[in-house]
Short mmCIF file of C-alpha atoms in Angstrom, two decimals:
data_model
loop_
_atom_site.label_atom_id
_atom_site.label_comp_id
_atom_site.label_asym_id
_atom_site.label_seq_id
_atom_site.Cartn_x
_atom_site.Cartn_y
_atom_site.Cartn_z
CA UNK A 1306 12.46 19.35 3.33
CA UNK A 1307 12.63 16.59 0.66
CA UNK A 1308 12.87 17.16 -2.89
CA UNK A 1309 9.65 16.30 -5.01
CA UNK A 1310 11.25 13.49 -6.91
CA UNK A 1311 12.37 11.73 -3.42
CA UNK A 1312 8.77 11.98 -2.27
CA UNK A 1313 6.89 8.44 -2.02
CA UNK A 1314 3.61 6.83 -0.83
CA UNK A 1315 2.75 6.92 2.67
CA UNK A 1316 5.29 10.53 3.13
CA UNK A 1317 3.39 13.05 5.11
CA UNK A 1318 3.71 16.71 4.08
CA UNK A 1319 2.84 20.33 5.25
CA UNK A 1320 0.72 21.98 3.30
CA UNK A 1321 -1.58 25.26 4.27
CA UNK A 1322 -0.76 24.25 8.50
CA UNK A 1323 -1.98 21.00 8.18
CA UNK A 1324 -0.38 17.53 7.87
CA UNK A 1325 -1.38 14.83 4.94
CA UNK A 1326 -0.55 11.92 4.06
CA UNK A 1327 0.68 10.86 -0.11
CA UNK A 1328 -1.93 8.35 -1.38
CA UNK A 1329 -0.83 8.84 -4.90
CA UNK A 1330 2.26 9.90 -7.11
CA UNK A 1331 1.88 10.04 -10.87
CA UNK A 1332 4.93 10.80 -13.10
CA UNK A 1333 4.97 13.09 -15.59
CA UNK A 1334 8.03 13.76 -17.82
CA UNK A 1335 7.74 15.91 -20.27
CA UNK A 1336 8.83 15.16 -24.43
CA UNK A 1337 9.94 18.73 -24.71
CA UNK A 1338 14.48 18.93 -23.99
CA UNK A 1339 15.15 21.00 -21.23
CA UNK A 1340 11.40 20.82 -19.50
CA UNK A 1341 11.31 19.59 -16.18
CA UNK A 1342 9.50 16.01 -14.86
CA UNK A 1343 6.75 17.17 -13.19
CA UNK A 1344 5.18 14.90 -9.98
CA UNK A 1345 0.97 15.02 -9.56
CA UNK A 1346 1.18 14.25 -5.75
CA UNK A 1347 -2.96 13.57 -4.38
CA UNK A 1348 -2.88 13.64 -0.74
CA UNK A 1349 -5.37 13.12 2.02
CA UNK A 1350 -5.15 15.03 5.81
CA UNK A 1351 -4.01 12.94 8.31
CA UNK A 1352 -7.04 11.84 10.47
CA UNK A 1353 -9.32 11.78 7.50
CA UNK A 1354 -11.16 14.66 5.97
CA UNK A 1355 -10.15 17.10 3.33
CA UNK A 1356 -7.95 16.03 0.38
CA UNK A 1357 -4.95 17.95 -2.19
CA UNK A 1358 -4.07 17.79 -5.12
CA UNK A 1359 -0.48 19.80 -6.25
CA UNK A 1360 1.60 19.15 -8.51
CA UNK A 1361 5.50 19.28 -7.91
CA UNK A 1362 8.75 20.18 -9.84
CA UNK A 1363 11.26 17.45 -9.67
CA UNK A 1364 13.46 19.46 -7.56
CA UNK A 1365 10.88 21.32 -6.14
CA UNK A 1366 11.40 21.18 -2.01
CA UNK A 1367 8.27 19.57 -0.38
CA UNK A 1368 8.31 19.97 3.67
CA UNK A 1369 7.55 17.09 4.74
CA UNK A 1370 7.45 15.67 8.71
CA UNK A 1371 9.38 12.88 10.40
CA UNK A 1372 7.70 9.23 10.54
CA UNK A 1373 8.22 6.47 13.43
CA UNK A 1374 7.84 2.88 11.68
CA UNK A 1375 6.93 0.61 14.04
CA UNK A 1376 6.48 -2.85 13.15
CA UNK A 1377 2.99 -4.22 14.02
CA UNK A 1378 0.12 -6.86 13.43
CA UNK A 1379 -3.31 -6.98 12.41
CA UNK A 1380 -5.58 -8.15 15.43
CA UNK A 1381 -9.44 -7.87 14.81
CA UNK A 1382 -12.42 -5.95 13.63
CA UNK A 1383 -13.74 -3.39 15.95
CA UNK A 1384 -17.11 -1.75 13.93
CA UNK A 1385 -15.34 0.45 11.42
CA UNK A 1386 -12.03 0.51 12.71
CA UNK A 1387 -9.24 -1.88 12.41
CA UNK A 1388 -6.91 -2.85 15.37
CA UNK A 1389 -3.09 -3.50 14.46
CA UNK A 1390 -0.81 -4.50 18.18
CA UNK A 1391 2.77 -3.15 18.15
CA UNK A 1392 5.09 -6.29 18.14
CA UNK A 1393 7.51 -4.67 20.91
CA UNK A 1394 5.20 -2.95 23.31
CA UNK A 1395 1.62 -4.34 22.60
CA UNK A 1396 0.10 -0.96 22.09
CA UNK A 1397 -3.10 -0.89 20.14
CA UNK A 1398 -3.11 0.96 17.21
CA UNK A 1399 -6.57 1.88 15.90
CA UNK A 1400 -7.16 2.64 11.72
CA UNK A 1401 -10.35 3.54 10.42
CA UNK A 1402 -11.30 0.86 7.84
CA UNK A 1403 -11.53 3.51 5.17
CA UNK A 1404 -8.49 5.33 5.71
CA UNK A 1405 -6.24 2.15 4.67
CA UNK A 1406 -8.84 0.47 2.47
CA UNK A 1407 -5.85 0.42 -0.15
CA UNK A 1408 -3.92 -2.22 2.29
CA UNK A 1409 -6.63 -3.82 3.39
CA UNK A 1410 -6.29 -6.29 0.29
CA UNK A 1411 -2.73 -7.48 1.40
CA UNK A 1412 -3.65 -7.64 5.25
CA UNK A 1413 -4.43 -11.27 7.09
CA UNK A 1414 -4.10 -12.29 10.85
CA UNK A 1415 -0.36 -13.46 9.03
CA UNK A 1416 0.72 -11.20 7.40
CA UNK A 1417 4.25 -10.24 8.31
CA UNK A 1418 6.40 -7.19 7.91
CA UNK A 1419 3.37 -4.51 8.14
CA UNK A 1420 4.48 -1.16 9.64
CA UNK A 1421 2.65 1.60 11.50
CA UNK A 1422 3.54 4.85 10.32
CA UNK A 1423 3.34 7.62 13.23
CA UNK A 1424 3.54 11.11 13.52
CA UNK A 1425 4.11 12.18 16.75
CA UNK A 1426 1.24 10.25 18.95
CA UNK A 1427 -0.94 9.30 16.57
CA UNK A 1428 -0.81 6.28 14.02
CA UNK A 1429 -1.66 7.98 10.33
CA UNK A 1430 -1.35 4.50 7.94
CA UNK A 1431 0.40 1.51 7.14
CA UNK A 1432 3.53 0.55 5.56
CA UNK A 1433 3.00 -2.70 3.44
CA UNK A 1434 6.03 -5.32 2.46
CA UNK A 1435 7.07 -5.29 -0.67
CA UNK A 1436 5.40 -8.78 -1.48
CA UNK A 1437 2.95 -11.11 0.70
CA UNK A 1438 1.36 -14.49 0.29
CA UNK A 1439 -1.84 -14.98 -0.12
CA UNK A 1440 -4.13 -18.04 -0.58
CA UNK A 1441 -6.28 -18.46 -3.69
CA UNK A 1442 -9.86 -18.80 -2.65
CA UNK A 1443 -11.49 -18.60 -6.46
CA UNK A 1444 -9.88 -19.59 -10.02
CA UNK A 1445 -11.34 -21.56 -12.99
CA UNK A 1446 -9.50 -25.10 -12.85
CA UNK A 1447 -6.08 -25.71 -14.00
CA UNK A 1448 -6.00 -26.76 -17.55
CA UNK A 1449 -4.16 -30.06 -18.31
CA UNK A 1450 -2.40 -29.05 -21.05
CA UNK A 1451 -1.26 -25.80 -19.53
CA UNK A 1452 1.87 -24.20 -20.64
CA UNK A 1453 3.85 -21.95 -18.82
CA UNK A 1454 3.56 -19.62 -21.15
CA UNK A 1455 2.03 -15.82 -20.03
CA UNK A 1456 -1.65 -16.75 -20.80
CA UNK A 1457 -3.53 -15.70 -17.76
CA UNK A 1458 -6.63 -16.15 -15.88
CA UNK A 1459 -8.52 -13.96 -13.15
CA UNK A 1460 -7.98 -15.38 -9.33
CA UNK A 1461 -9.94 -14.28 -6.48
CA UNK A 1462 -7.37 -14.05 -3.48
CA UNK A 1463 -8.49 -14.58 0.71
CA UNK A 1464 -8.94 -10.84 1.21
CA UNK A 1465 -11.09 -10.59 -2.14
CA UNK A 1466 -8.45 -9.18 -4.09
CA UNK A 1467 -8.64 -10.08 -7.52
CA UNK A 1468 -5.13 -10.84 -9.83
CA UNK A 1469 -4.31 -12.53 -12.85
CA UNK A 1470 -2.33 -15.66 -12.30
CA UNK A 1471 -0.70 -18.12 -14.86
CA UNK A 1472 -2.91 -21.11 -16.10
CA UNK A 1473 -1.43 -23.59 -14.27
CA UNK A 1474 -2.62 -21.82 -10.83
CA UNK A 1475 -4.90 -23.65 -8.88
CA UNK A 1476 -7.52 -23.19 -6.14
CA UNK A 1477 -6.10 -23.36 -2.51
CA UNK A 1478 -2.37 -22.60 -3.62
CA UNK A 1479 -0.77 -19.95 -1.69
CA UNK A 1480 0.93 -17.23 -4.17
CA UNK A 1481 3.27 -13.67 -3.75
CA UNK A 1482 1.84 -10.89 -4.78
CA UNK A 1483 3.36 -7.42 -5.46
CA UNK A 1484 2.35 -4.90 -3.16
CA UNK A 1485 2.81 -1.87 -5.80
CA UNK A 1486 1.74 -3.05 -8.41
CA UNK A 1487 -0.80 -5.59 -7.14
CA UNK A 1488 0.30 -8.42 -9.62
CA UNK A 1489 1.04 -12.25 -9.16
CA UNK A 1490 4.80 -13.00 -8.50
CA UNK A 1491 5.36 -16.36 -7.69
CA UNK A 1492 3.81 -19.46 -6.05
CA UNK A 1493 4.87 -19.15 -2.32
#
């Protein structure tokens, strides 16, 4: 059991028999003194399929099932599936593309630190670093008399995810990029 305000992305829970994994946690706190926060928790089954929705008390307890983290690698493309090895034991892990189409615009051939997340046998999702570099495949051209100020422009990233970046960005620069909240960090 873990309380509803410990719960976080990528936790799988029991709910009505079956297991599901937390796509999405919205917080909602309450103006009212004395009312408690309340946690919108949207949740998909593991495997695919049928999707929740419930929402949580703060110290509501949420039964929730043990995860193995094993660190892995993407490897290739197989039709609709993608292919990440485990980095200790080689063992292919296959994810269908549109179960982790979320992470998919963090993931290259080097991208480091990715975990699988498994529930007994079977491999439910992926863990993402906090940050990863990326290379900038699209921006408009660096302006000369660029400041470092927070004027932005849009960049198109390797994997097709698109950011704002500072002016001063240019095409072919590698960058970090927040996971969470899928913003520019830092050049790399």
């Amino acid at each position: 059991m873990t309380r509803a305000s410990d719960l976080k992305k990528s936790d799988v829970i029991e709910h009505n028999g079956g297991l599901y994994v937390i796509r999405q946690i919205e917080v909602q706190s309450p103006s009212a003194r004395g009312a408690a926060t309340l946690y919108r928790v949207r949740a998909t089954a593991v495997g695919g399929g049928s999707k929740f929705e419930e929402r949580f008390k703060g110290d509501d307890d949420v039964p929730t099932v043990d995860l193995q983290r094993r660190p892995v690698r993407f490897s290739y493309v197989d039709g609709a599936e993608h292919i990440f090895m485990d980095e200790e034991d080689f063992t292919q892990y296959p994810l269908r593309s549109e179960d982790i189409e979320d992470e998919l615009a963090f993931v290259t051939e080097d991208t480091g630190g990715l975990l699988a997340l498994r529930v007994g046998d079977s491999v439910i999702g992926l863990e993402l670093p906090q940050a990863v570099e990326l290379t900038i495949q699209e921006t408009a051209p660096a302006m000369k008399a660029a400041s470092a100020s927070a004027r932005t422009k849009p960049a198109t990233l390797e994997t097709g995810l698109v950011i704002q970046v500072p002016e001063y960005i240019q095409e072919g620069e590698r960058v970090k990029v927040n996971t969470l909240e899928r913003k520019f960090m830092s050049r790399a």
